PDB file of C-alpha atoms in Angstrom:
ATOM      1  CA  MET Z   1     120.200 105.287  89.280  1.00 85.00           C
ATOM      2  CA  TYR Z   2     122.148 106.931  91.469  1.00 91.00           C
ATOM      3  CA  TRP Z   3     118.858 107.439  93.844  1.00 93.00           C
ATOM      4  CA  LEU Z   4     117.554 104.480  92.784  1.00 94.00           C
ATOM      5  CA  LYS Z   5     120.059 102.411  93.604  1.00 94.00           C
ATOM      6  CA  ARG Z   6     120.289 104.129  97.353  1.00 96.00           C
ATOM      7  CA  PHE Z   7     116.624 103.579  97.898  1.00 97.00           C
ATOM      8  CA  PHE Z   8     116.725 100.062  98.066  1.00 95.00           C
ATOM      9  CA  GLU Z   9     119.776  99.881 100.020  1.00 96.00           C
ATOM     10  CA  THR Z  10     117.946 101.862 102.430  1.00 97.00           C
ATOM     11  CA  TYR Z  11     114.885 100.216 102.172  1.00 97.00           C
ATOM     12  CA  LYS Z  12     116.649  96.908 102.664  1.00 96.00           C
ATOM     13  CA  LYS Z  13     118.842  97.989 105.788  1.00 96.00           C
ATOM     14  CA  ASN Z  14     115.550  98.461 107.035  1.00 97.00           C
ATOM     15  CA  ASN Z  15     114.116  95.548 107.077  1.00 96.00           C
ATOM     16  CA  GLY Z  16     111.528  96.585 104.313  1.00 96.00           C
ATOM     17  CA  LEU Z  17     112.033  93.492 101.661  1.00 97.00           C
ATOM     18  CA  ASN Z  18     110.771  91.218 104.764  1.00 97.00           C
ATOM     19  CA  GLU Z  19     107.012  92.997 104.169  1.00 97.00           C
ATOM     20  CA  VAL Z  20     107.330  92.413 100.805  1.00 97.00           C
ATOM     21  CA  ALA Z  21     108.476  89.017 100.982  1.00 97.00           C
ATOM     22  CA  THR Z  22     105.861  88.390 103.620  1.00 97.00           C
ATOM     23  CA  ARG Z  23     102.856  89.644 101.256  1.00 97.00           C
ATOM     24  CA  TYR Z  24     104.633  86.846  98.835  1.00 98.00           C
ATOM     25  CA  ALA Z  25     104.238  84.100 100.750  1.00 97.00           C
ATOM     26  CA  LYS Z  26     100.878  84.403 102.075  1.00 97.00           C
ATOM     27  CA  ASN Z  27      99.375  84.940  98.981  1.00 97.00           C
ATOM     28  CA  ILE Z  28     101.387  81.581  97.516  1.00 97.00           C
ATOM     29  CA  LEU Z  29     100.894  79.746 100.688  1.00 97.00           C
ATOM     30  CA  MET Z  30      96.675  80.767 100.347  1.00 96.00           C
ATOM     31  CA  GLY Z  31      96.741  79.235  97.125  1.00 96.00           C
ATOM     32  CA  ASN Z  32      95.580  82.919  95.257  1.00 95.00           C
ATOM     33  CA  TRP Z  33      97.231  81.930  91.927  1.00 96.00           C
ATOM     34  CA  LEU Z  34      94.761  78.613  92.095  1.00 95.00           C
ATOM     35  CA  TRP Z  35      91.643  81.390  91.075  1.00 93.00           C
ATOM     36  CA  ARG Z  36      88.847  80.039  90.992  1.00 92.00           C
ATOM     37  CA  ASN Z  37      89.791  76.643  91.556  1.00 93.00           C
ATOM     38  CA  ARG Z  38      90.820  77.564  95.597  1.00 92.00           C
ATOM     39  CA  GLN Z  39      86.888  77.104  96.104  1.00 89.00           C
ATOM     40  CA  SER Z  40      87.307  73.304  96.135  1.00 90.00           C
ATOM     41  CA  PRO Z  41      86.159  71.899  99.626  1.00 90.00           C
ATOM     42  CA  ASN Z  42      90.215  70.944 100.026  1.00 93.00           C
ATOM     43  CA  VAL Z  43      93.411  72.316  98.919  1.00 95.00           C
ATOM     44  CA  ASP Z  44      96.633  71.012  99.911  1.00 96.00           C
ATOM     45  CA  ILE Z  45     100.079  73.537  99.437  1.00 97.00           C
ATOM     46  CA  GLU Z  46     103.849  71.678  98.970  1.00 97.00           C
ATOM     47  CA  ILE Z  47     106.719  74.284  98.525  1.00 97.00           C
ATOM     48  CA  LEU Z  48     110.146  72.800  98.288  1.00 95.00           C
ATOM     49  CA  THR Z  49     112.879  75.492  98.558  1.00 92.00           C
ATOM     50  CA  GLU Z  50     116.470  75.196  97.973  1.00 86.00           C
ATOM     51  CA  HIS Z  51     117.480  75.245 101.840  1.00 82.00           C
ATOM     52  CA  ALA Z  52     114.759  73.899 103.996  1.00 82.00           C
ATOM     53  CA  ALA Z  53     112.807  71.216 104.715  1.00 91.00           C
ATOM     54  CA  PRO Z  54     109.067  70.827 101.821  1.00 94.00           C
ATOM     55  CA  ILE Z  55     106.607  73.015 103.291  1.00 96.00           C
ATOM     56  CA  ILE Z  56     103.418  71.907 103.795  1.00 95.00           C
ATOM     57  CA  VAL Z  57      99.765  74.137 104.672  1.00 96.00           C
ATOM     58  CA  GLU Z  58      96.669  71.566 104.485  1.00 95.00           C
ATOM     59  CA  GLY Z  59      93.150  73.142 103.853  1.00 94.00           C
ATOM     60  CA  ILE Z  60      94.845  75.951 102.216  1.00 94.00           C
ATOM     61  CA  GLN Z  61      91.201  77.396 101.632  1.00 90.00           C
ATOM     62  CA  LYS Z  62      90.893  78.861 105.659  1.00 91.00           C
ATOM     63  CA  LEU Z  63      93.542  81.255 105.524  1.00 94.00           C
ATOM     64  CA  LYS Z  64      92.648  84.415 105.367  1.00 93.00           C
ATOM     65  CA  TRP Z  65      95.330  87.771 104.335  1.00 92.00           C
ATOM     66  CA  GLN Z  66      94.485  89.399 107.601  1.00 90.00           C
ATOM     67  CA  GLY Z  67      93.331  86.099 109.343  1.00 89.00           C
ATOM     68  CA  ASN Z  68      94.955  84.426 112.160  1.00 90.00           C
ATOM     69  CA  TRP Z  69      98.069  82.684 110.807  1.00 93.00           C
ATOM     70  CA  GLN Z  70      99.378  81.173 113.987  1.00 92.00           C
ATOM     71  CA  ASN Z  71      98.965  77.139 112.821  1.00 93.00           C
ATOM     72  CA  ASN Z  72     101.066  78.288 109.937  1.00 95.00           C
ATOM     73  CA  GLN Z  73     104.024  80.849 111.268  1.00 95.00           C
ATOM     74  CA  THR Z  74     106.793  78.389 110.913  1.00 95.00           C
ATOM     75  CA  ALA Z  75     105.600  77.963 107.130  1.00 96.00           C
ATOM     76  CA  LEU Z  76     104.927  81.573 106.339  1.00 96.00           C
ATOM     77  CA  ILE Z  77     107.974  82.880 107.707  1.00 96.00           C
ATOM     78  CA  THR Z  78     110.368  79.910 106.375  1.00 95.00           C
ATOM     79  CA  LEU Z  79     108.982  80.985 102.753  1.00 96.00           C
ATOM     80  CA  SER Z  80     109.328  84.998 102.848  1.00 96.00           C
ATOM     81  CA  GLU Z  81     112.335  84.148 103.849  1.00 95.00           C
ATOM     82  CA  ALA Z  82     113.544  82.482 100.845  1.00 95.00           C
ATOM     83  CA  ILE Z  83     111.865  85.121  99.188  1.00 96.00           C
ATOM     84  CA  GLN Z  84     113.437  88.161 100.897  1.00 96.00           C
ATOM     85  CA  GLU Z  85     117.013  86.229 100.004  1.00 94.00           C
ATOM     86  CA  GLY Z  86     116.039  86.424  96.211  1.00 94.00           C
ATOM     87  CA  LEU Z  87     114.834  89.932  96.990  1.00 94.00           C
ATOM     88  CA  SER Z  88     118.069  90.683  98.473  1.00 93.00           C
ATOM     89  CA  ASN Z  89     121.213  89.311  97.145  1.00 88.00           C
ATOM     90  CA  PRO Z  90     122.124  89.769  93.008  1.00 84.00           C
ATOM     91  CA  GLN Z  91     124.152  86.615  93.418  1.00 85.00           C
ATOM     92  CA  ASN Z  92     121.153  84.382  94.386  1.00 85.00           C
ATOM     93  CA  TYR Z  93     117.451  83.915  93.523  1.00 86.00           C
ATOM     94  CA  CYS Z  94     114.854  82.235  95.247  1.00 91.00           C
ATOM     95  CA  TYR Z  95     113.703  78.727  93.422  1.00 93.00           C
ATOM     96  CA  LEU Z  96     110.278  77.398  94.544  1.00 95.00           C
ATOM     97  CA  ASP Z  97     108.871  74.484  93.679  1.00 95.00           C
ATOM     98  CA  ILE Z  98     105.063  74.717  94.173  1.00 96.00           C
ATOM     99  CA  THR Z  99     102.098  71.601  94.124  1.00 96.00           C
ATOM    100  CA  ALA Z 100      98.740  72.227  95.144  1.00 95.00           C
ATOM    101  CA  LYS Z 101      96.182  69.554  95.730  1.00 95.00           C
ATOM    102  CA  ILE Z 102      93.276  70.246  95.454  1.00 93.00           C
ATOM    103  CA  LYS Z 103      89.980  68.178  96.372  1.00 92.00           C
ATOM    104  CA  ASN Z 104      87.035  68.618  94.045  1.00 89.00           C
ATOM    105  CA  ALA Z 105      83.510  67.824  94.641  1.00 87.00           C
ATOM    106  CA  PHE Z 106      81.675  65.398  92.784  1.00 87.00           C
ATOM    107  CA  SER Z 107      81.145  67.070  88.949  1.00 87.00           C
ATOM    108  CA  GLN Z 108      83.013  70.297  89.888  1.00 87.00           C
ATOM    109  CA  GLU Z 109      84.446  72.374  87.290  1.00 89.00           C
ATOM    110  CA  VAL Z 110      88.559  73.163  87.190  1.00 89.00           C
ATOM    111  CA  HIS Z 111      89.375  76.247  85.514  1.00 90.00           C
ATOM    112  CA  PRO Z 112      92.356  76.529  83.415  1.00 90.00           C
ATOM    113  CA  SER Z 113      93.819  79.856  82.214  1.00 91.00           C
ATOM    114  CA  GLN Z 114      92.232  80.745  79.098  1.00 86.00           C
ATOM    115  CA  LYS Z 115      95.235  81.509  76.016  1.00 81.00           C
ATOM    116  CA  PHE Z 116      95.855  84.839  74.370  1.00 76.00           C
ATOM    117  CA  VAL Z 117      94.664  83.851  70.994  1.00 71.00           C
ATOM    118  CA  ASP Z 118      95.898  86.208  68.148  1.00 69.00           C
ATOM    119  CA  THR Z 119      94.772  85.092  64.506  1.00 71.00           C
ATOM    120  CA  VAL Z 120      92.126  82.417  64.848  1.00 67.00           C
ATOM    121  CA  GLU Z 121      92.483  79.711  62.247  1.00 71.00           C
ATOM    122  CA  GLN Z 122      88.933  78.880  60.567  1.00 69.00           C
ATOM    123  CA  GLY Z 123      87.065  76.111  62.358  1.00 66.00           C
ATOM    124  CA  MET Z 124      88.620  76.697  65.145  1.00 69.00           C
ATOM    125  CA  SER Z 125      87.187  78.404  68.374  1.00 70.00           C
ATOM    126  CA  SER Z 126      88.570  82.118  69.679  1.00 69.00           C
ATOM    127  CA  LYS Z 127      88.546  80.916  73.064  1.00 79.00           C
ATOM    128  CA  GLN Z 128      91.161  78.317  73.485  1.00 81.00           C
ATOM    129  CA  LEU Z 129      92.629  76.744  76.706  1.00 86.00           C
ATOM    130  CA  ALA Z 130      96.591  77.862  78.135  1.00 87.00           C
ATOM    131  CA  TYR Z 131      98.137  74.585  78.075  1.00 87.00           C
ATOM    132  CA  THR Z 132     101.630  72.761  78.798  1.00 88.00           C
ATOM    133  CA  GLN Z 133     103.332  69.641  77.864  1.00 89.00           C
ATOM    134  CA  VAL Z 134     103.525  66.876  80.409  1.00 88.00           C
ATOM    135  CA  GLY Z 135     105.375  64.002  78.924  1.00 89.00           C
ATOM    136  CA  ASP Z 136     104.595  63.459  75.448  1.00 91.00           C
ATOM    137  CA  LYS Z 137     100.611  64.909  76.634  1.00 90.00           C
ATOM    138  CA  LYS Z 138      99.666  68.563  76.504  1.00 89.00           C
ATOM    139  CA  ALA Z 139      97.439  69.570  79.797  1.00 89.00           C
ATOM    140  CA  ALA Z 140      95.685  71.940  80.563  1.00 89.00           C
ATOM    141  CA  SER Z 141      97.379  75.155  82.785  1.00 92.00           C
ATOM    142  CA  LEU Z 142      97.224  79.134  84.666  1.00 91.00           C
ATOM    143  CA  ASN Z 143      99.036  80.856  82.622  1.00 90.00           C
ATOM    144  CA  SER Z 144     101.843  82.743  83.788  1.00 91.00           C
ATOM    145  CA  GLN Z 145     100.760  85.753  83.592  1.00 90.00           C
ATOM    146  CA  LYS Z 146      97.674  85.100  85.778  1.00 92.00           C
ATOM    147  CA  VAL Z 147      99.867  83.328  88.240  1.00 95.00           C
ATOM    148  CA  GLY Z 148     102.269  86.551  88.144  1.00 94.00           C
ATOM    149  CA  ALA Z 149      99.112  89.209  89.255  1.00 94.00           C
ATOM    150  CA  ALA Z 150      97.539  86.907  91.659  1.00 96.00           C
ATOM    151  CA  ILE Z 151     100.953  86.648  93.712  1.00 97.00           C
ATOM    152  CA  GLN Z 152     101.299  90.425  93.232  1.00 97.00           C
ATOM    153  CA  THR Z 153      97.844  91.497  94.953  1.00 97.00           C
ATOM    154  CA  ILE Z 154      99.652  92.856  97.933  1.00 98.00           C
ATOM    155  CA  ASP Z 155      98.952  96.593  97.702  1.00 97.00           C
ATOM    156  CA  ASP Z 156      96.727  97.508 100.706  1.00 96.00           C
ATOM    157  CA  TRP Z 157      99.183 100.729 101.616  1.00 97.00           C
ATOM    158  CA  TYR Z 158      96.707 102.696  99.690  1.00 96.00           C
ATOM    159  CA  GLU Z 159      93.953 105.030 101.366  1.00 94.00           C
ATOM    160  CA  GLY Z 160      91.423 103.070 103.072  1.00 92.00           C
ATOM    161  CA  GLY Z 161      93.321  99.667 102.224  1.00 92.00           C
ATOM    162  CA  TYR Z 162      89.775  97.731 102.595  1.00 91.00           C
ATOM    163  CA  LYS Z 163      91.436  94.647 100.061  1.00 94.00           C
ATOM    164  CA  PRO Z 164      94.820  93.767  98.593  1.00 96.00           C
ATOM    165  CA  LEU Z 165      95.231  95.523  94.973  1.00 97.00           C
ATOM    166  CA  ARG Z 166      97.440  93.647  92.389  1.00 96.00           C
ATOM    167  CA  THR Z 167     100.560  96.135  92.892  1.00 96.00           C
ATOM    168  CA  HIS Z 168     100.115  98.977  90.446  1.00 95.00           C
ATOM    169  CA  GLU Z 169     101.362 102.722  88.957  1.00 95.00           C
ATOM    170  CA  TYR Z 170      97.719 103.731  89.507  1.00 95.00           C
ATOM    171  CA  GLY Z 171      96.340 101.648  92.185  1.00 96.00           C
ATOM    172  CA  ALA Z 172      93.899 100.367  89.323  1.00 94.00           C
ATOM    173  CA  ASP Z 173      90.441  98.300  91.029  1.00 94.00           C
ATOM    174  CA  LYS Z 174      89.370  96.201  87.649  1.00 90.00           C
ATOM    175  CA  GLN Z 175      86.918  94.795  89.644  1.00 90.00           C
ATOM    176  CA  ILE Z 176      84.794  97.744  89.833  1.00 92.00           C
ATOM    177  CA  LEU Z 177      87.333  99.994  87.260  1.00 93.00           C
ATOM    178  CA  VAL Z 178      88.245 102.498  89.860  1.00 94.00           C
ATOM    179  CA  ALA Z 179      92.069 103.805  89.868  1.00 95.00           C
ATOM    180  CA  HIS Z 180      93.004 104.187  93.947  1.00 96.00           C
ATOM    181  CA  ARG Z 181      95.930 106.215  93.380  1.00 96.00           C
ATOM    182  CA  THR Z 182      95.639 109.003  91.471  1.00 95.00           C
ATOM    183  CA  PRO Z 183      97.897 111.956  90.269  1.00 95.00           C
ATOM    184  CA  LYS Z 184      95.361 114.728  92.497  1.00 95.00           C
ATOM    185  CA  THR Z 185      95.822 112.824  95.497  1.00 95.00           C
ATOM    186  CA  HIS Z 186      99.821 112.582  95.124  1.00 95.00           C
ATOM    187  CA  SER Z 187      99.512 109.172  95.957  1.00 96.00           C
ATOM    188  CA  ASP Z 188     100.190 107.219  92.487  1.00 96.00           C
ATOM    189  CA  PHE Z 189     103.387 106.190  91.326  1.00 96.00           C
ATOM    190  CA  TYR Z 190     104.681 108.684  89.167  1.00 95.00           C
ATOM    191  CA  SER Z 191     104.105 111.191  92.124  1.00 96.00           C
ATOM    192  CA  LEU Z 192     105.853 109.448  94.529  1.00 96.00           C
ATOM    193  CA  LEU Z 193     108.821 108.517  92.537  1.00 95.00           C
ATOM    194  CA  PRO Z 194     110.296 112.546  92.486  1.00 95.00           C
ATOM    195  CA  ARG Z 195     109.918 112.721  96.134  1.00 96.00           C
ATOM    196  CA  ILE Z 196     112.492 109.650  96.233  1.00 96.00           C
ATOM    197  CA  ALA Z 197     115.104 111.324  98.438  1.00 97.00           C
ATOM    198  CA  LEU Z 198     112.878 112.204 101.097  1.00 97.00           C
ATOM    199  CA  HIS Z 199     112.111 108.965 101.300  1.00 97.00           C
ATOM    200  CA  ILE Z 200     115.445 107.674 101.597  1.00 97.00           C
ATOM    201  CA  LYS Z 201     115.479 110.494 104.499  1.00 97.00           C
ATOM    202  CA  HIS Z 202     112.691 109.427 106.555  1.00 96.00           C
ATOM    203  CA  MET Z 203     113.700 105.781 106.333  1.00 97.00           C
ATOM    204  CA  GLU Z 204     117.579 106.746 107.973  1.00 96.00           C
ATOM    205  CA  LYS Z 205     115.896 109.062 110.452  1.00 96.00           C
ATOM    206  CA  HIS Z 206     113.042 107.087 111.255  1.00 95.00           C
ATOM    207  CA  GLY Z 207     113.224 103.433 109.772  1.00 96.00           C
ATOM    208  CA  LEU Z 208     109.386 101.898 108.582  1.00 96.00           C
ATOM    209  CA  GLU Z 209     107.541 102.305 111.452  1.00 92.00           C
ATOM    210  CA  GLN Z 210     103.729 102.492 110.853  1.00 90.00           C
ATOM    211  CA  SER Z 211     103.113 105.505 108.952  1.00 93.00           C
ATOM    212  CA  GLU Z 212     101.688 107.227 105.363  1.00 95.00           C
ATOM    213  CA  GLU Z 213     105.250 107.993 104.777  1.00 96.00           C
ATOM    214  CA  SER Z 214     106.128 104.460 105.415  1.00 97.00           C
ATOM    215  CA  LYS Z 215     103.511 103.178 103.275  1.00 97.00           C
ATOM    216  CA  ALA Z 216     104.094 104.751  99.906  1.00 97.00           C
ATOM    217  CA  ILE Z 217     107.968 103.466 100.723  1.00 98.00           C
ATOM    218  CA  HIS Z 218     106.789 100.060 101.054  1.00 98.00           C
ATOM    219  CA  PHE Z 219     104.354 101.076  97.125  1.00 98.00           C
ATOM    220  CA  ILE Z 220     107.024 102.697  95.788  1.00 97.00           C
ATOM    221  CA  ALA Z 221     109.142  98.994  96.388  1.00 97.00           C
ATOM    222  CA  ALA Z 222     106.150  96.361  95.632  1.00 97.00           C
ATOM    223  CA  VAL Z 223     106.036  98.816  92.368  1.00 97.00           C
ATOM    224  CA  LEU Z 224     109.855  98.715  91.266  1.00 95.00           C
ATOM    225  CA  ILE Z 225     110.370  94.458  92.257  1.00 95.00           C
ATOM    226  CA  LYS Z 226     107.367  93.995  89.646  1.00 93.00           C
ATOM    227  CA  GLY Z 227     108.754  96.191  87.110  1.00 89.00           C
ATOM    228  CA  GLY Z 228     107.640  97.059  84.105  1.00 81.00           C
ATOM    229  CA  LEU Z 229     108.032  99.659  81.438  1.00 75.00           C
ATOM    230  CA  PHE Z 230     106.896 102.520  83.574  1.00 76.00           C
ATOM    231  CA  GLN Z 231     105.545 105.310  80.795  1.00 69.00           C
ATOM    232  CA  ARG Z 232     103.730 107.380  82.202  1.00 66.00           C
ATOM    233  CA  SER Z 233     100.159 108.659  80.635  1.00 59.00           C
ATOM    234  CA  LYS Z 234     100.215 111.457  78.266  1.00 56.00           C
ATOM    235  CA  GLY Z 235      96.683 112.626  79.810  1.00 51.00           C
TER     236      GLY Z 235
END
């Protein structure tokens, strides 16, 4: 615990949390958490934070991860600062009230999440929609796991880094069933973690300037923020 605490203190001191928070903010503002619903003709997002004016971004489907954010720079900075405050201050938290307004084309489908069904009652479909309660009615919804997965898609620090991946100990790309971080290349979380003292020393000496070492440090921080059981596979 000592080394993890020191790692995060040094990471925070070198403004590392700003990098992670900015990536989370991009995914929120881009509406990646809407998944296929983002493909609608027009999507606007409004975000309410505790200490700032409402953040409004129109036409979010035009935003790209590596694109030009100049027109939405203020929104990106405001949101990333709110997230960073929640990550860096144990006495604070980040509360966001996010509304997406989707303008669909005629007869265009809407794609809610599928509910996990452990047991299926007779006569019921095995595929059921996730829902939330709105007043006295049930409304189809996106589940928290799916929303969280989209926001956590920030890891392009792996070798090649051709697209952001959901933060995962082995850099798993489920679309093509490939792990981009393996023990063989010593780039997975469990290979990097034992070197945490060296990562701290690197930050103290060089900060988080652009380098492979800094990319590894950002990745470690992102995995720790994501959390989990961290049970290394015996294989």
